[in-house]
mmCIF file of C-alpha atoms in Angstrom:
data_model
loop_
_atom_site.group_PDB
_atom_site.id
_atom_site.type_symbol
_atom_site.label_atom_id
_atom_site.label_comp_id
_atom_site.label_asym_id
_atom_site.label_seq_id
_atom_site.Cartn_x
_atom_site.Cartn_y
_atom_site.Cartn_z
ATOM 1 C CA MET A 1 19.971 2.234 -15.306
ATOM 2 C CA SER A 2 17.522 -0.401 -16.294
ATOM 3 C CA LYS A 3 13.863 0.316 -15.045
ATOM 4 C CA LYS A 4 12.670 -3.625 -12.974
ATOM 5 C CA ALA A 5 9.399 -4.630 -15.207
ATOM 6 C CA ILE A 6 6.334 -4.711 -13.497
ATOM 7 C CA LEU A 7 4.064 -8.095 -12.939
ATOM 8 C CA LYS A 8 0.899 -6.470 -11.068
ATOM 9 C CA TYR A 9 -0.397 -4.107 -8.830
ATOM 10 C CA VAL A 10 -2.038 -5.091 -5.403
ATOM 11 C CA THR A 11 -4.327 -2.387 -3.668
ATOM 12 C CA THR A 12 -6.176 -1.605 -0.807
ATOM 13 C CA ASN A 13 -9.877 0.016 -0.282
ATOM 14 C CA GLY A 14 -9.669 4.064 0.150
ATOM 15 C CA LEU A 15 -10.346 4.602 3.762
ATOM 16 C CA MET A 16 -10.014 7.791 5.639
ATOM 17 C CA VAL A 17 -6.990 7.605 7.961
ATOM 18 C CA THR A 18 -4.908 9.651 10.703
ATOM 19 C CA GLY A 19 -1.144 9.628 11.646
ATOM 20 C CA GLU A 20 1.827 10.446 11.769
ATOM 21 C CA GLY A 21 2.933 12.551 8.515
ATOM 22 C CA LEU A 22 -0.594 13.470 7.858
ATOM 23 C CA ASN A 23 -1.992 16.857 8.595
ATOM 24 C CA LYS A 24 -5.057 15.856 8.869
ATOM 25 C CA PRO A 25 -7.901 12.823 8.454
ATOM 26 C CA THR A 26 -7.192 12.218 4.882
ATOM 27 C CA LEU A 27 -8.759 9.486 2.373
ATOM 28 C CA CYS A 28 -5.738 6.864 1.584
ATOM 29 C CA LYS A 29 -4.999 3.862 -0.374
ATOM 30 C CA VAL A 30 -1.605 1.684 0.241
ATOM 31 C CA TRP A 31 -0.154 0.428 -2.996
ATOM 32 C CA PHE A 32 1.759 -2.358 -3.731
ATOM 33 C CA LYS A 33 3.657 -2.337 -6.862
ATOM 34 C CA VAL A 34 5.141 -5.887 -8.064
ATOM 35 C CA PHE A 35 7.876 -6.309 -9.646
ATOM 36 C CA VAL A 36 9.230 -9.480 -11.532
ATOM 37 C CA ASP A 37 11.982 -10.184 -9.687
ATOM 38 C CA ASP A 38 10.001 -10.317 -6.870
ATOM 39 C CA THR A 39 10.201 -7.394 -5.115
ATOM 40 C CA VAL A 40 7.382 -5.065 -3.809
ATOM 41 C CA GLU A 41 7.245 -1.258 -3.337
ATOM 42 C CA VAL A 42 4.608 0.079 -1.273
ATOM 43 C CA THR A 43 3.190 3.546 -1.246
ATOM 44 C CA VAL A 44 0.420 5.055 0.037
ATOM 45 C CA GLU A 45 -1.419 7.360 -2.722
ATOM 46 C CA ASN A 46 -4.345 10.292 -1.757
ATOM 47 C CA THR A 47 -7.071 9.086 -3.131
ATOM 48 C CA TYR A 48 -9.085 12.716 -3.611
ATOM 49 C CA THR A 49 -6.247 13.892 -5.749
ATOM 50 C CA GLY A 50 -4.421 10.551 -6.713
ATOM 51 C CA ASN A 51 -0.839 11.612 -6.111
ATOM 52 C CA THR A 52 1.691 9.770 -3.791
ATOM 53 C CA ILE A 53 1.970 10.758 -0.303
ATOM 54 C CA ARG A 54 5.648 11.615 -0.150
ATOM 55 C CA ARG A 55 6.037 12.360 3.275
ATOM 56 C CA LEU A 56 4.922 8.759 4.073
ATOM 57 C CA GLY A 57 7.925 7.715 1.795
ATOM 58 C CA LYS A 58 7.845 3.898 0.421
ATOM 59 C CA LYS A 59 9.155 0.139 2.026
ATOM 60 C CA ILE A 60 10.722 -2.291 -0.139
ATOM 61 C CA ILE A 61 9.093 -5.589 0.697
ATOM 62 C CA SER A 62 9.540 -9.100 -0.693
ATOM 63 C CA ARG A 63 6.897 -10.823 -2.862
ATOM 64 C CA GLU A 64 6.937 -13.552 -0.152
ATOM 65 C CA GLU A 65 5.762 -10.912 2.425
ATOM 66 C CA LEU A 66 3.082 -9.532 0.300
ATOM 67 C CA ARG A 67 1.758 -13.398 0.487
ATOM 68 C CA ASN A 68 2.072 -13.645 4.242
ATOM 69 C CA MET A 69 0.312 -10.401 5.051
ATOM 70 C CA PRO A 70 -2.921 -11.461 6.567
ATOM 71 C CA GLU A 71 -6.192 -11.498 4.495
ATOM 72 C CA ASP A 72 -9.761 -13.061 4.838
ATOM 73 C CA PRO A 73 -12.113 -13.506 1.513
ATOM 74 C CA TYR A 74 -14.851 -12.567 3.324
ATOM 75 C CA ASN A 75 -13.451 -9.392 4.942
ATOM 76 C CA SER A 76 -11.239 -6.966 3.370
ATOM 77 C CA MET A 77 -10.572 -4.898 6.267
ATOM 78 C CA VAL A 78 -8.019 -7.443 7.568
ATOM 79 C CA PHE A 79 -6.003 -7.209 4.159
ATOM 80 C CA ASN A 80 -6.246 -3.016 4.936
ATOM 81 C CA LYS A 81 -5.770 -3.145 8.592
ATOM 82 C CA ALA A 82 -2.232 -5.124 7.937
ATOM 83 C CA ALA A 83 -1.174 -2.446 4.335
ATOM 84 C CA PHE A 84 -1.968 0.893 6.325
ATOM 85 C CA ASP A 85 0.059 -0.888 9.665
ATOM 86 C CA LEU A 86 2.772 -0.705 7.500
ATOM 87 C CA PHE A 87 2.910 3.179 7.539
ATOM 88 C CA GLY A 88 1.845 3.957 10.994
ATOM 89 C CA LEU A 89 -1.548 4.847 9.930
ATOM 90 C CA SER A 90 -4.842 3.692 11.485
ATOM 91 C CA PHE A 91 -8.813 4.227 10.268
#
């Protein structure tokens, strides 16, 4: 099995979030790992420990879906909300 080459990473700000799959409010980031084949692996990381929160799973989206996520150059919370919504998390 060959590994796919990683093109870049995109991440949210670290935010205190709650949701199903979390036992208590947790400081987290959503990471988007963009591969050269235009697929994107999305995971949630505990910002305190740096570990991926496996019980939240991972999502595979297209690079186009990542590009189409709402964002505002003057308000990073717009992108943050859309990213955490992928996992049913809220802040």
